[in-house]
mmCIF file of C-alpha atoms in Angstrom:
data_model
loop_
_atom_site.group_PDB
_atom_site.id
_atom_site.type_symbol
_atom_site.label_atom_id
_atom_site.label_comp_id
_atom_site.label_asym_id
_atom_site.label_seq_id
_atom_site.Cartn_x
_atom_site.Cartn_y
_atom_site.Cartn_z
ATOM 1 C CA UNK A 1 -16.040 54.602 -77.010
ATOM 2 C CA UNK A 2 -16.954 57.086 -74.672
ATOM 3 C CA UNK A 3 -16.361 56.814 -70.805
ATOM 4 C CA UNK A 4 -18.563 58.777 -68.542
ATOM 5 C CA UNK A 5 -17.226 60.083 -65.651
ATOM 6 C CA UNK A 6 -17.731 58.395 -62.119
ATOM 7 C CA UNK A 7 -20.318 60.725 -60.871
ATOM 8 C CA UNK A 8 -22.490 60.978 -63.869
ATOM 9 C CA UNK A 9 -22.577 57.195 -63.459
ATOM 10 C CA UNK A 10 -23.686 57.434 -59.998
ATOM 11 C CA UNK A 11 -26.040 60.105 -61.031
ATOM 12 C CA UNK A 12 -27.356 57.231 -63.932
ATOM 13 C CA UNK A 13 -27.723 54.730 -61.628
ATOM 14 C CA UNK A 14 -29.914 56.434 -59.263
ATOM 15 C CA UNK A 15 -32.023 57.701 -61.843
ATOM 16 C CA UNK A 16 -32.091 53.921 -62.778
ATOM 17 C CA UNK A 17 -32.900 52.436 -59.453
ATOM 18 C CA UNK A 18 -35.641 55.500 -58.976
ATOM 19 C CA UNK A 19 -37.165 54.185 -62.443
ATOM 20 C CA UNK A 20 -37.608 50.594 -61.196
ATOM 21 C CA UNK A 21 -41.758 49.889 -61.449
ATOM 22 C CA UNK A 22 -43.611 49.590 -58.211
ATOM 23 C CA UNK A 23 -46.590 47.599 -56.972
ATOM 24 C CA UNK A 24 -49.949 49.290 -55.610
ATOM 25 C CA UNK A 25 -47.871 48.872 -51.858
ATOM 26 C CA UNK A 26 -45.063 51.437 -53.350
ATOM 27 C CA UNK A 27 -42.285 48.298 -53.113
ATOM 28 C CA UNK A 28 -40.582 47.828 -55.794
ATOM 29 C CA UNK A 29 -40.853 45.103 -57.995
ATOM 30 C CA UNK A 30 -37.251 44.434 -58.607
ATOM 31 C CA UNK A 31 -33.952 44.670 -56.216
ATOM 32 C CA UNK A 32 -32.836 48.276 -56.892
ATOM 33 C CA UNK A 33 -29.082 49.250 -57.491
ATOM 34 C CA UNK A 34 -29.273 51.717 -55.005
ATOM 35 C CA UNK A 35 -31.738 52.259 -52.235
ATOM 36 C CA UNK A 36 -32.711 55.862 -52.350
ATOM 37 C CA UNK A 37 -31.709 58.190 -48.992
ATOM 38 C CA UNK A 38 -34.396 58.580 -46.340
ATOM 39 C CA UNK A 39 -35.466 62.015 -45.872
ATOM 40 C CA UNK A 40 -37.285 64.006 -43.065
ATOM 41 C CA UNK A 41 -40.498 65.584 -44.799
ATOM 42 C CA UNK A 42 -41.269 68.341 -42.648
ATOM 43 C CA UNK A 43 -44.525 68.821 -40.902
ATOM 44 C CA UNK A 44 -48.298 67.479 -41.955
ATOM 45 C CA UNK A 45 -50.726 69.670 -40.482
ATOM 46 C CA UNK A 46 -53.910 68.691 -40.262
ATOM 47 C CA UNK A 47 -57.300 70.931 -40.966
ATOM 48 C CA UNK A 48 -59.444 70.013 -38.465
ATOM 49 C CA UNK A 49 -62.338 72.283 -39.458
ATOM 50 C CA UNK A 50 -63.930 68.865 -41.728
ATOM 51 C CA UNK A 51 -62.130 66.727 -39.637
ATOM 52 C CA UNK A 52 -63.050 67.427 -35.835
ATOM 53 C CA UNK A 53 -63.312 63.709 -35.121
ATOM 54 C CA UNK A 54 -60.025 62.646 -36.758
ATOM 55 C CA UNK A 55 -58.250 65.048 -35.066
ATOM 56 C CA UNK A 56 -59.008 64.594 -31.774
ATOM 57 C CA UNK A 57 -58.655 60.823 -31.877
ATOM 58 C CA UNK A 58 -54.781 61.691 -33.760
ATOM 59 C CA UNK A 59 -54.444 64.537 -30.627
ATOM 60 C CA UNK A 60 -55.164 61.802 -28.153
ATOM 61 C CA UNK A 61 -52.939 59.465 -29.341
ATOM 62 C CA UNK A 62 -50.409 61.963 -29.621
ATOM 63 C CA UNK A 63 -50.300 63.943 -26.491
ATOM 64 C CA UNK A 64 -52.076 61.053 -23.957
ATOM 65 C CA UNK A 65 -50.458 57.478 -25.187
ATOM 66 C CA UNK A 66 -47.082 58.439 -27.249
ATOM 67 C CA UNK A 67 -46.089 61.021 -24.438
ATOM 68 C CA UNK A 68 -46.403 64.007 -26.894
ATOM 69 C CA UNK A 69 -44.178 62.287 -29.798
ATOM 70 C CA UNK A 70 -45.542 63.402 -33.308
ATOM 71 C CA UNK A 71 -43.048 61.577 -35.455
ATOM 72 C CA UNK A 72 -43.910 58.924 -37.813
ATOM 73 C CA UNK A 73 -42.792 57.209 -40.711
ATOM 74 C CA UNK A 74 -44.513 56.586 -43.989
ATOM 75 C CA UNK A 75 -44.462 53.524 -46.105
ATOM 76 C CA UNK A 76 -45.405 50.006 -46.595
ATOM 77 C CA UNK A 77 -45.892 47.854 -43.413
ATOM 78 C CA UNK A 78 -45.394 43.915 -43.018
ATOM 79 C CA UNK A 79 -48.919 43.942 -42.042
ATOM 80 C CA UNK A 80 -52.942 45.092 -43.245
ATOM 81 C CA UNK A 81 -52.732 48.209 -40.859
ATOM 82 C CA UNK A 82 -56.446 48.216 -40.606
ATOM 83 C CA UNK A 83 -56.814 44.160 -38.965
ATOM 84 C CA UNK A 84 -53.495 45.197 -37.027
ATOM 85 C CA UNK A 85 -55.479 47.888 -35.718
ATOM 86 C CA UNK A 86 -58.627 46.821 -34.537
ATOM 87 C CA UNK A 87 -61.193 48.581 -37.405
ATOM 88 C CA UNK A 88 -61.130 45.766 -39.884
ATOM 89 C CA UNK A 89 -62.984 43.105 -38.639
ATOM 90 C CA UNK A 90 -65.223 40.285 -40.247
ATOM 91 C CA UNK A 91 -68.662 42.226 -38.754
ATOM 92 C CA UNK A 92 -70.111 44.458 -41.695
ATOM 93 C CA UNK A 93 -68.503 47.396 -38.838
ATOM 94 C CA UNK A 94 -66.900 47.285 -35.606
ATOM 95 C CA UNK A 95 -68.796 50.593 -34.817
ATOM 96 C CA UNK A 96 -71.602 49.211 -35.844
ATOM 97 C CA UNK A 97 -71.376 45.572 -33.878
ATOM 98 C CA UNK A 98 -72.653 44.990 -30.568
ATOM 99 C CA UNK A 99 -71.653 45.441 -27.330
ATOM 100 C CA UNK A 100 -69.101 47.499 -29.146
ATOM 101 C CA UNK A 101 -71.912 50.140 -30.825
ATOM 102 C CA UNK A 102 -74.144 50.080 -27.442
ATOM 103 C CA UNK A 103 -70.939 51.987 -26.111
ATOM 104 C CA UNK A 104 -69.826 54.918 -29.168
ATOM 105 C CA UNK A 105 -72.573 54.527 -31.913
ATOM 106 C CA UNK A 106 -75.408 54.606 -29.840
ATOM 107 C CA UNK A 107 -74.381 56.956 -27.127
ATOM 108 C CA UNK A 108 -72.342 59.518 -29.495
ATOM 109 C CA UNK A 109 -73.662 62.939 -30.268
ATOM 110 C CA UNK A 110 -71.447 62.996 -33.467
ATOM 111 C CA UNK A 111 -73.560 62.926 -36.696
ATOM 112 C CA UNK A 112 -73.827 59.287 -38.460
ATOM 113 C CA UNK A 113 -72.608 57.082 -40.145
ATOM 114 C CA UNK A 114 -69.667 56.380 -38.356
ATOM 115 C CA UNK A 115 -66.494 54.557 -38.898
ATOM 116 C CA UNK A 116 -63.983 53.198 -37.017
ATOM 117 C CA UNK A 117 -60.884 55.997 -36.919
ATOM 118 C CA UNK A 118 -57.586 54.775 -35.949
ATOM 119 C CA UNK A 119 -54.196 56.626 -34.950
ATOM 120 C CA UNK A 120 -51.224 56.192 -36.108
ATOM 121 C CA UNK A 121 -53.000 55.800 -39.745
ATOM 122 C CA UNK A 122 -53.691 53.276 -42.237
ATOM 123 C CA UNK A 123 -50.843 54.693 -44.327
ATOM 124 C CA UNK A 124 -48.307 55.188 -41.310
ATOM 125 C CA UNK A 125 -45.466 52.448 -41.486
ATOM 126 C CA UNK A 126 -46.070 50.501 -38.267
ATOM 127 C CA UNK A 127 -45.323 46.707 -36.999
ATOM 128 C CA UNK A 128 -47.653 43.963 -35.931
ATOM 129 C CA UNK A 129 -49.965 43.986 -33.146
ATOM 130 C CA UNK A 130 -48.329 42.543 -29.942
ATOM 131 C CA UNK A 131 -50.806 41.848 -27.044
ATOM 132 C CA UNK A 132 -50.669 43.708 -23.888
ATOM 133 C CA UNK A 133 -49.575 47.077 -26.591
ATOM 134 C CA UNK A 134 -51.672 50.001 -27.214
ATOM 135 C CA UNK A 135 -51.054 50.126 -30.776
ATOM 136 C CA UNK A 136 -53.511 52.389 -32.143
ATOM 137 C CA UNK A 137 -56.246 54.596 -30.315
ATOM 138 C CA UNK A 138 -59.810 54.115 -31.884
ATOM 139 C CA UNK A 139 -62.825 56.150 -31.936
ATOM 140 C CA UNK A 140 -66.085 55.811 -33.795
ATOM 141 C CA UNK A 141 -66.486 59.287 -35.788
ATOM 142 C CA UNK A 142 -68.232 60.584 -38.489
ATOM 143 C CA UNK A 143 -67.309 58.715 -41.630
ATOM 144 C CA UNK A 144 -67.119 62.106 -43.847
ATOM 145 C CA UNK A 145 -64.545 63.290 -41.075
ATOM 146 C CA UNK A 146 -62.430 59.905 -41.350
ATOM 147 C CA UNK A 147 -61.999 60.256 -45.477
ATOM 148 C CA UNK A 148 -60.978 63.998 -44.809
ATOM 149 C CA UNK A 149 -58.204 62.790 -42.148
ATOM 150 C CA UNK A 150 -56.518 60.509 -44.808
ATOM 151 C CA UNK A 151 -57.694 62.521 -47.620
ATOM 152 C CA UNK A 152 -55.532 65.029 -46.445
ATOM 153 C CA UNK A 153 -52.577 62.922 -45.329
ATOM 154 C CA UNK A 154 -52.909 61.528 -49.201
ATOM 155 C CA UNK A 155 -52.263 65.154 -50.074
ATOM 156 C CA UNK A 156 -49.041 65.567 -47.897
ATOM 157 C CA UNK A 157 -47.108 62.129 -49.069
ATOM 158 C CA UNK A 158 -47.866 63.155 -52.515
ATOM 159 C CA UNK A 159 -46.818 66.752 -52.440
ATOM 160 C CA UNK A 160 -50.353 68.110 -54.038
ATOM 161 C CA UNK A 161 -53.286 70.350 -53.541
ATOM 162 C CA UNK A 162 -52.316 72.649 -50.326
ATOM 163 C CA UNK A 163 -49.220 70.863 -49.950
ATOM 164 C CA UNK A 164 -47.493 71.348 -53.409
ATOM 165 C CA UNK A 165 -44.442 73.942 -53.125
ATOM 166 C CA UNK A 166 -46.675 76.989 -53.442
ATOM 167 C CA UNK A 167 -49.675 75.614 -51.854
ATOM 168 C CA UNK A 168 -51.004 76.927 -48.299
ATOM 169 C CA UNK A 169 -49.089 74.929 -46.534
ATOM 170 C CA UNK A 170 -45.962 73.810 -48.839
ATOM 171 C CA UNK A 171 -43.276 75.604 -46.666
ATOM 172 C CA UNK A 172 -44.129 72.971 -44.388
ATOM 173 C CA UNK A 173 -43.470 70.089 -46.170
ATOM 174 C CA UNK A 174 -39.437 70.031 -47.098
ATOM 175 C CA UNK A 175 -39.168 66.876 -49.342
ATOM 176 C CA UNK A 176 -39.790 67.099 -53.296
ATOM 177 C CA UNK A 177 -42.293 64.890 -55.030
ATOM 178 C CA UNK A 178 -44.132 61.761 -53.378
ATOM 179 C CA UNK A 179 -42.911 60.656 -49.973
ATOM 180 C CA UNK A 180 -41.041 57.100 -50.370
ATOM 181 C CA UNK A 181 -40.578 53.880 -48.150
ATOM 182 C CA UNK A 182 -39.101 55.139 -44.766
ATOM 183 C CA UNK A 183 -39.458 59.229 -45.464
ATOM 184 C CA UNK A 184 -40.122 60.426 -41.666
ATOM 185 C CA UNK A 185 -42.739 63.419 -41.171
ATOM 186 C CA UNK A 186 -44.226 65.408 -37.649
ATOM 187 C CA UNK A 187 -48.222 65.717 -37.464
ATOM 188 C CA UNK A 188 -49.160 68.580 -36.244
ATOM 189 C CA UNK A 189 -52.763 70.334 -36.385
ATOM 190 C CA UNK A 190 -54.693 73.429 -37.155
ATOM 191 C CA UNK A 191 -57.518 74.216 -34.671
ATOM 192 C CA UNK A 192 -57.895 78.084 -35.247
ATOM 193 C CA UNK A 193 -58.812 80.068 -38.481
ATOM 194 C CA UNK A 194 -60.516 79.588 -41.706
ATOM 195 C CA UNK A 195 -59.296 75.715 -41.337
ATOM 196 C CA UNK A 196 -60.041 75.314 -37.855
ATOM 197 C CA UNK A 197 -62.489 75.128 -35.242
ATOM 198 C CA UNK A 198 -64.560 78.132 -33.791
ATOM 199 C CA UNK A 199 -63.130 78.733 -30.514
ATOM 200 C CA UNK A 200 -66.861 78.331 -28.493
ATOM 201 C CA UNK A 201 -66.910 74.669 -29.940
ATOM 202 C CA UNK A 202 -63.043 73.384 -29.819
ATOM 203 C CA UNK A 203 -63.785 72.093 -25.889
ATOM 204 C CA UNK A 204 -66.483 70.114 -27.176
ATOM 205 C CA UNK A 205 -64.860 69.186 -30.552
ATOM 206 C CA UNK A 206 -61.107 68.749 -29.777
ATOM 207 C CA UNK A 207 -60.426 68.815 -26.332
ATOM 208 C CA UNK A 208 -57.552 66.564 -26.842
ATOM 209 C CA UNK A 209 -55.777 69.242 -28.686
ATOM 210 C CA UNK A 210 -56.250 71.909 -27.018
ATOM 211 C CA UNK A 211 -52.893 73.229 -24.974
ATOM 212 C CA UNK A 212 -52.053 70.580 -21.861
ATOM 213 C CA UNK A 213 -55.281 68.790 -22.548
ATOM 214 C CA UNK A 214 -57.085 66.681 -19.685
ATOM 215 C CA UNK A 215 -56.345 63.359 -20.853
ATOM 216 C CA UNK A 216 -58.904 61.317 -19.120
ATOM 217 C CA UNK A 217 -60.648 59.378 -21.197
ATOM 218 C CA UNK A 218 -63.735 60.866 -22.450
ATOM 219 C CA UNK A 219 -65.479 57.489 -22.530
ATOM 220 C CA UNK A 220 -65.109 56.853 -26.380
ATOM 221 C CA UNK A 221 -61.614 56.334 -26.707
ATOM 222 C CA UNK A 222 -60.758 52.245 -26.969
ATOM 223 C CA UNK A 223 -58.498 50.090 -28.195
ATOM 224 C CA UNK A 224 -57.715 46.446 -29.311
ATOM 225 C CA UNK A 225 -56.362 44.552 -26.614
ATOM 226 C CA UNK A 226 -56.157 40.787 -28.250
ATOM 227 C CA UNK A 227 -56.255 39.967 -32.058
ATOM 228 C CA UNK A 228 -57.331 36.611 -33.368
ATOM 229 C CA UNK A 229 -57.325 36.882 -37.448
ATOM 230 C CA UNK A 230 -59.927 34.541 -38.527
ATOM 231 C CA UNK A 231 -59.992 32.561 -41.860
ATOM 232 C CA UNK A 232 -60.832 35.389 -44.259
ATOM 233 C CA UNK A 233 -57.804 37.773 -42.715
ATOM 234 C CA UNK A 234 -59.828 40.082 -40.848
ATOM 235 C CA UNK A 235 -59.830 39.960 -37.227
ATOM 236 C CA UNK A 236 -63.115 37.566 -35.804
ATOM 237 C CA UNK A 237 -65.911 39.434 -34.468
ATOM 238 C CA UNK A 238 -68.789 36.911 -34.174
ATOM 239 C CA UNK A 239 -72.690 37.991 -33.457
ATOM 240 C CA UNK A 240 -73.483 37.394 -30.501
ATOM 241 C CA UNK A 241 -69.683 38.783 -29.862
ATOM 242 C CA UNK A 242 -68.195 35.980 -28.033
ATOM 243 C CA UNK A 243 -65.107 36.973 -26.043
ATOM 244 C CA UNK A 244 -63.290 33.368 -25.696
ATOM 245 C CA UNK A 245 -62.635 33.555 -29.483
ATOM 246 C CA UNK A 246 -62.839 36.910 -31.185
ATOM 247 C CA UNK A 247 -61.139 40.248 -30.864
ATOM 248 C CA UNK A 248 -60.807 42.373 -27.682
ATOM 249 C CA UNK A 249 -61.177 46.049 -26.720
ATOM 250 C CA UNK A 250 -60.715 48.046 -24.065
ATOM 251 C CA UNK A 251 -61.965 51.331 -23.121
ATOM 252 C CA UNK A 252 -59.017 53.074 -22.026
ATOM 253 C CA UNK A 253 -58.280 52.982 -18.149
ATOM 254 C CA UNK A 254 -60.928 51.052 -17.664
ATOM 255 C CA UNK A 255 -61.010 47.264 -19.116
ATOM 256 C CA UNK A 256 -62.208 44.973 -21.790
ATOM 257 C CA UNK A 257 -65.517 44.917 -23.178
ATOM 258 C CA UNK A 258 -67.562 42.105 -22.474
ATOM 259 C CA UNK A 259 -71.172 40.733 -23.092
ATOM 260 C CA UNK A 260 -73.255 40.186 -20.181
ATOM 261 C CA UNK A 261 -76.955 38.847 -20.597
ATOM 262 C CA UNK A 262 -79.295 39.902 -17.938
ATOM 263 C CA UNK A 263 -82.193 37.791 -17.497
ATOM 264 C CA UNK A 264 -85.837 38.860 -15.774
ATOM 265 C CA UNK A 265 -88.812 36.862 -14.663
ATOM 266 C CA UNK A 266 -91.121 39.001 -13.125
ATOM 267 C CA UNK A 267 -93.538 37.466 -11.166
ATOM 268 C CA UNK A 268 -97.412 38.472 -10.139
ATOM 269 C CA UNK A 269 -96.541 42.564 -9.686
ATOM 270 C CA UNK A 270 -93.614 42.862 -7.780
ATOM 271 C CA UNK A 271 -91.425 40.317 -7.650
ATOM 272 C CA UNK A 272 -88.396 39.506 -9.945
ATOM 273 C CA UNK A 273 -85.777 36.770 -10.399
ATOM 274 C CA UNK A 274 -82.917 38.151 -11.824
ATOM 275 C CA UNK A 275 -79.812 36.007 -13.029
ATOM 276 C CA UNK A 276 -76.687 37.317 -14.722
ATOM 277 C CA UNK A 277 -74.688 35.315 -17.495
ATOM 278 C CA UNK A 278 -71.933 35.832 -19.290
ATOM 279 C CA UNK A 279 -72.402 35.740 -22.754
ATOM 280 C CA UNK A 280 -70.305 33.614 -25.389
ATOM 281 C CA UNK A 281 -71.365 33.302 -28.950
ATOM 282 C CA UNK A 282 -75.059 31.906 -29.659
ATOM 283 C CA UNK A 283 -74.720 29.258 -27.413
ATOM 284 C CA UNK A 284 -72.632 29.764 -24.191
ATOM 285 C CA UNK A 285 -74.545 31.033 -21.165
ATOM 286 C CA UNK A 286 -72.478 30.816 -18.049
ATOM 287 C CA UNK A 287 -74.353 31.755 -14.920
ATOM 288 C CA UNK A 288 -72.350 34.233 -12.440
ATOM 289 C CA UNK A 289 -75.458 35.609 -9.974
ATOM 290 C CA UNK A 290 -78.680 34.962 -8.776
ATOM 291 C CA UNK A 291 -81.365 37.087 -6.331
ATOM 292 C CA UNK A 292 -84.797 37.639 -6.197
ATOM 293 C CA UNK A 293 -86.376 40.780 -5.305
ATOM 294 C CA UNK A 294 -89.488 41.958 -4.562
ATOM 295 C CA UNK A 295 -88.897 46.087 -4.803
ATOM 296 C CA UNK A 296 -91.530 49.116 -4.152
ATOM 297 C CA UNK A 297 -92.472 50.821 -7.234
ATOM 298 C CA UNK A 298 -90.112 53.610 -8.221
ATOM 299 C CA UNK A 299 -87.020 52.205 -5.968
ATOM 300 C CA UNK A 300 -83.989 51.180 -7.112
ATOM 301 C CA UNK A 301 -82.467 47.291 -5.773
ATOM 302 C CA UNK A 302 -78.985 46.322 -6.363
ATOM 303 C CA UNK A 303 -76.725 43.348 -7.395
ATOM 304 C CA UNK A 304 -73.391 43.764 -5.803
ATOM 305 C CA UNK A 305 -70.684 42.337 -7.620
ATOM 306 C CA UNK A 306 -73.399 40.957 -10.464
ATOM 307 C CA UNK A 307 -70.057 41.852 -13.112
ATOM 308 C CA UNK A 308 -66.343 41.086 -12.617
ATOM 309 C CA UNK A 309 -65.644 45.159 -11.946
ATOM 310 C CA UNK A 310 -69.094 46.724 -11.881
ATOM 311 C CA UNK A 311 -72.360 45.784 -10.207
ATOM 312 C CA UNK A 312 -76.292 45.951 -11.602
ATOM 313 C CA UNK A 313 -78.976 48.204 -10.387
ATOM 314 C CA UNK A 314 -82.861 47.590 -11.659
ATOM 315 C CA UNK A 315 -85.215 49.712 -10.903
ATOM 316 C CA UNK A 316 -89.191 48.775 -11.485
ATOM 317 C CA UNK A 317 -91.868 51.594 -12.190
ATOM 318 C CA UNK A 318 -94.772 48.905 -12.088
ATOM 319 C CA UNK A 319 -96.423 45.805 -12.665
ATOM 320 C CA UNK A 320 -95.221 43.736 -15.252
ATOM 321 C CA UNK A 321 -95.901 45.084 -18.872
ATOM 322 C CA UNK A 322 -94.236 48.214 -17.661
ATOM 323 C CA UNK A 323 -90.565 49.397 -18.287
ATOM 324 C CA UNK A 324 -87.387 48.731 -16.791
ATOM 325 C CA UNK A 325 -84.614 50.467 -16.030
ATOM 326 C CA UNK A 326 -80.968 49.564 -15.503
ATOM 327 C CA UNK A 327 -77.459 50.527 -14.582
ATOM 328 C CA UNK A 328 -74.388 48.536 -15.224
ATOM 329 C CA UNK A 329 -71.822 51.073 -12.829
ATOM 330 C CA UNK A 330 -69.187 51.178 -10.281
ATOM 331 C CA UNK A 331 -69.638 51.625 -6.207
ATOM 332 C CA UNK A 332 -69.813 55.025 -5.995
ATOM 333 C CA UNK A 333 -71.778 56.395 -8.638
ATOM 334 C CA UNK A 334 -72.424 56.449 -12.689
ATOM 335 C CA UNK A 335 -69.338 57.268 -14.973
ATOM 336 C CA UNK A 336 -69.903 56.172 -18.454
ATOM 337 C CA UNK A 337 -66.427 57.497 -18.793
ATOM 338 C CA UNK A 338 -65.216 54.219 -17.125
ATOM 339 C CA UNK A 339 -67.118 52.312 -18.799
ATOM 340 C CA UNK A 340 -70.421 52.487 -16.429
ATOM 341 C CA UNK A 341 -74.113 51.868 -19.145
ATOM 342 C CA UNK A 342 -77.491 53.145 -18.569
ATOM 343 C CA UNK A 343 -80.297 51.569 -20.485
ATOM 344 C CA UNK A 344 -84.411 50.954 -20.528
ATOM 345 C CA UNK A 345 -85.885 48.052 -21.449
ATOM 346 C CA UNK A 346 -87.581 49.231 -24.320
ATOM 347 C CA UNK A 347 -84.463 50.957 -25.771
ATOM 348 C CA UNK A 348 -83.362 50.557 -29.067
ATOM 349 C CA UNK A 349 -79.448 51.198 -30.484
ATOM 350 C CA UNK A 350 -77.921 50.701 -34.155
ATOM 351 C CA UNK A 351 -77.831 47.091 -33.542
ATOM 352 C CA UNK A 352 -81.609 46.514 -32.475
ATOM 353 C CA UNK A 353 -82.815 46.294 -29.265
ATOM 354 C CA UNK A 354 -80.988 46.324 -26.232
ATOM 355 C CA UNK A 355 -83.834 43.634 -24.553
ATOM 356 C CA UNK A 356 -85.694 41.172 -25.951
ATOM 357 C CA UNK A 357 -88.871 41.812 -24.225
ATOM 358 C CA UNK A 358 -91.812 39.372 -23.569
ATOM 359 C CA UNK A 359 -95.737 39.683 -23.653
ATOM 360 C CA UNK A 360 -97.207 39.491 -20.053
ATOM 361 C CA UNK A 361 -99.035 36.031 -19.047
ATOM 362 C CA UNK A 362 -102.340 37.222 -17.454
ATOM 363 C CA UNK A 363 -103.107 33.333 -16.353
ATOM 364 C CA UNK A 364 -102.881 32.943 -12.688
ATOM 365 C CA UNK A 365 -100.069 34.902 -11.657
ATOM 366 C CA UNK A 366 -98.817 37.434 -14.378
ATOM 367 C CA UNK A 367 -95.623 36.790 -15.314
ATOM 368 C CA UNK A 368 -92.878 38.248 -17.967
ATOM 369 C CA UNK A 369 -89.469 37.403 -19.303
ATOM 370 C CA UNK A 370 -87.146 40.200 -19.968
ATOM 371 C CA UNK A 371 -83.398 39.461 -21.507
ATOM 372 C CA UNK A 372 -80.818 42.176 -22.032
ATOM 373 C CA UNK A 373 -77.557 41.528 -23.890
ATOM 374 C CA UNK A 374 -75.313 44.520 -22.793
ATOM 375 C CA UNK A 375 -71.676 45.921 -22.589
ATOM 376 C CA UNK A 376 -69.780 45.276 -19.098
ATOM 377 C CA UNK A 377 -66.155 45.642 -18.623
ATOM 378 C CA UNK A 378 -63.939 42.433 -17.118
#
C-alpha cells in the first residue's frame, strides 16, 4: 500500500471540498471537509461612461450614508436582496407605481425606461432589512445603465472580460478564478477617460463622485423605511398605494412618502371648496382640512398645514373648465429636493393622470369636481 504524505493529503482534501457541486446561490450542496480561506479580492472599479446612473447612486451610498467605506463582501445572503431592498415589490415597478413615479419617473431628465437601482448590490452579501436602517440607497435610472452596473460587477467576481489577469483592469483584482462565499472586495470608480465621463457633464451626471461631493440630496435619492412582505414574497405595494399596509420610502432628509387626495368643487366662477384626505388603498379617505376660497384670477391662496410637514397652494387662472395649478411645499419656498411637488391639473405622468378632472355643469351655477391623488411627505 502506498501512504501519501500529510500535506499531499491536505492538498487532496481541499481539492475535494473545492469539487463539492453547488446550487444556482453558489452554497454548496454538501458539508465540505474544509471550508476554503476567505480572501481580499482587490478593487472593482466601475466604468461609469454606460453606467452614469449606477454610479452615482453606488457614489452616494458610498461617500454620503457609509461615511466613505467601500468594502463589501460577496456571496449568498439569508435573504432575496432585491425585497430586502426596496426594488422588488408586487407592483409591475416601484419606479413605475404611484406616488412613488410622480416623484423620479416623471420628474427625471434621465432617458426611459427606468428601473429601480439599489446600493450595496443585488449580489453584495448583506443581512435583513431592520426598520429605522438605511439599508440600501435607491434611485430610479436608466434600465440599460442598471444591467451595465451588475454586468460589470458579474465580470469582477468571475475574473473575466476586463478583469481576467491580463485584462484592463486585472492588476486590480488580486484573487484567482471566481470570487467565493465571504471573498471581501473595495468599489471604486472610473469617471475620467475612454471609460468615463466627459468632464463638462460629470456635475450633472455624477456629482456624487466627484472629489468631497455635496451630499445633499438631489431630490431622487430614497430609501425603504418599513417592509411588509406580502403573500407572494415580494414586498406589498397596493394601487392606490396605501401606507397603513404596504412598503415605505423615504426621500432622504426629508420623510416618508405618502398619498394625499386633494379634492375641488368649484363653484359658479370663483369660488372653490377644497378638502384634503389622506389616502389609503381604494377605499380609505380620511379627511384632514377644509376651506373655501373665493380667489382673483391669476393669485395664488394657501392651505397652511393642509399636510403633516408641508402645506397646499392652488392657484386659479379662470372660470371653471380652466386649469389648475398646485404646490405641495414647505414655508418658505419650493424645494423639490425636500420633497416639495408642483403639478397642473391637466398633467399627465407614467402612471396616468395626476387629476381626475370633471366636465363643467352649465345648469344654474357652473360647477366642477377636480380630484388629485399626489405625493406628500409625513
Amino acid at each position: 500500500m502506498k501512504f501519501l504524505h500529510s500535506a499531499s493529503v491536505v492538498a487532496l482534501l481541499l481539492e475535494l471540498s473545492y469539487a463539492l457541486p453547488q446550487d444556482l446561490e453558489g452554497t454548496s450542496m454538501a458539508r465540505p471537509l474544509l471550508k476554503k480561506r476567505v480572501q481580499d479580492c482587490g478593487t472593482w472599479r466601475m466604468k461609469c461612461k454606460n453606467a452614469a446612473g449606477a454610479c452615482n447612486n453606488a457614489c452616494y451610498y458610498i461617500n454620503c450614508i457609509n461615511g466613505k467605506n467601500n468594502k463589501f463582501a460577496w456571496g449568498p445572503s439569508p435573504v432575496d436582496n432585491r425585497v430586502h431592498s426596496g426594488c422588488t415589490t408586487t407592483a409591475s415597478s416601484l419606479c413605475k407605481s404611484p406616488p412613488f413615479s410622480m416623484r423620479s419617473w416623471d420628474q427625471s431628465n434621465d432617458a426611459k425606461p427606468m428601473d429601480c437601482d439599489e446600493f450595496p448590490m443585488n449580489a453584495f452579501k448583506q443581512q435583513a432589512y431592520k426598520d429605522g436602517t438605511h439599508r440600501n440607497s435607491l434611485r430610479c435610472i436608466n434600465n440599460g445603465e442598471n444591467r451595465s452596473g451588475g454586468s460589470q460587477f458579474g465580470q469582477f467576481q468571475r475574473g473575466i472580460g476586463d478583469w481576467k489577469p491580463d485584462g484592463k483592469f486585472g492588476k486590480d483584482r488580486t484573487c484567482k478564478g471566481a470570487m467565493g462565499p465571504d471573498d471581501t472586495f473595495s468599489v471604486d470608480f472610473v469617471i475620467d477617460g475612454d471609460d468615463g465621463i466627459e468632464k463638462a457633464k460629470q456635475r450633472d451626471l455624477i456629482p456624487y463622485c466627484l472629489p468631497n461631493p455635496n451630499c445633499a440630496n438631489d431630490g431622487f435619492q430614497f430609501h425603504m423605511s418599513k417592509l411588509d412582505i406580502s403573500e407572494t414574497k415580494a414586498g406589498r405595494m397596493s394601487n392606490p398605494y396605501n401606507y397603513k399596509r404596504d412598503n415605505h420610502y423615504a426621500v432622504d432628509g426629508a420623510g416618508d412618502i405618502r398619498l394625499y387626495r386633494i379634492s375641488i368643487l368649484r363653484r359658479s366662477s370663483k369660488t372653490f371648496d377644497v378638502t384634503v384626505y389622506e389616502r389609503n388603498g381604494k377605499d380609505e379617505l380620511i379627511e384632514k382640512k377644509k376651506k373655501t376660497e373665493s380667489p382673483e384670477y391669476g393669485k395664488w391662496f394657501q392651505l397652511d398645514d393642509a399636510f403633516p410637514k408641508q402645506s397646499l397652494a392652488i392657484r386659479s387662472n379662470g372660470a371653471p373648465g380652466t386649469e389648475l395649478n398646485f404646490n405641495v411645499g414647505h414655508k418658505g419656498g419650493l424645494n423639490f429636493n425636500q420633497g416639495d411637488f408642483v403639478w397642473k391639473s391637466g398633467d399627465t405622468g407614467i402612471a396616468g393622470a395626476y387629476c381626475e378632472v370633471g366636465g363643467v355643469n352649465r345648469v344654474g351655477i357652473e360647477t366642477q369636481t377636480i380630484n388629485c391623488d399626489v405625493p406628500v411627505l409625513a
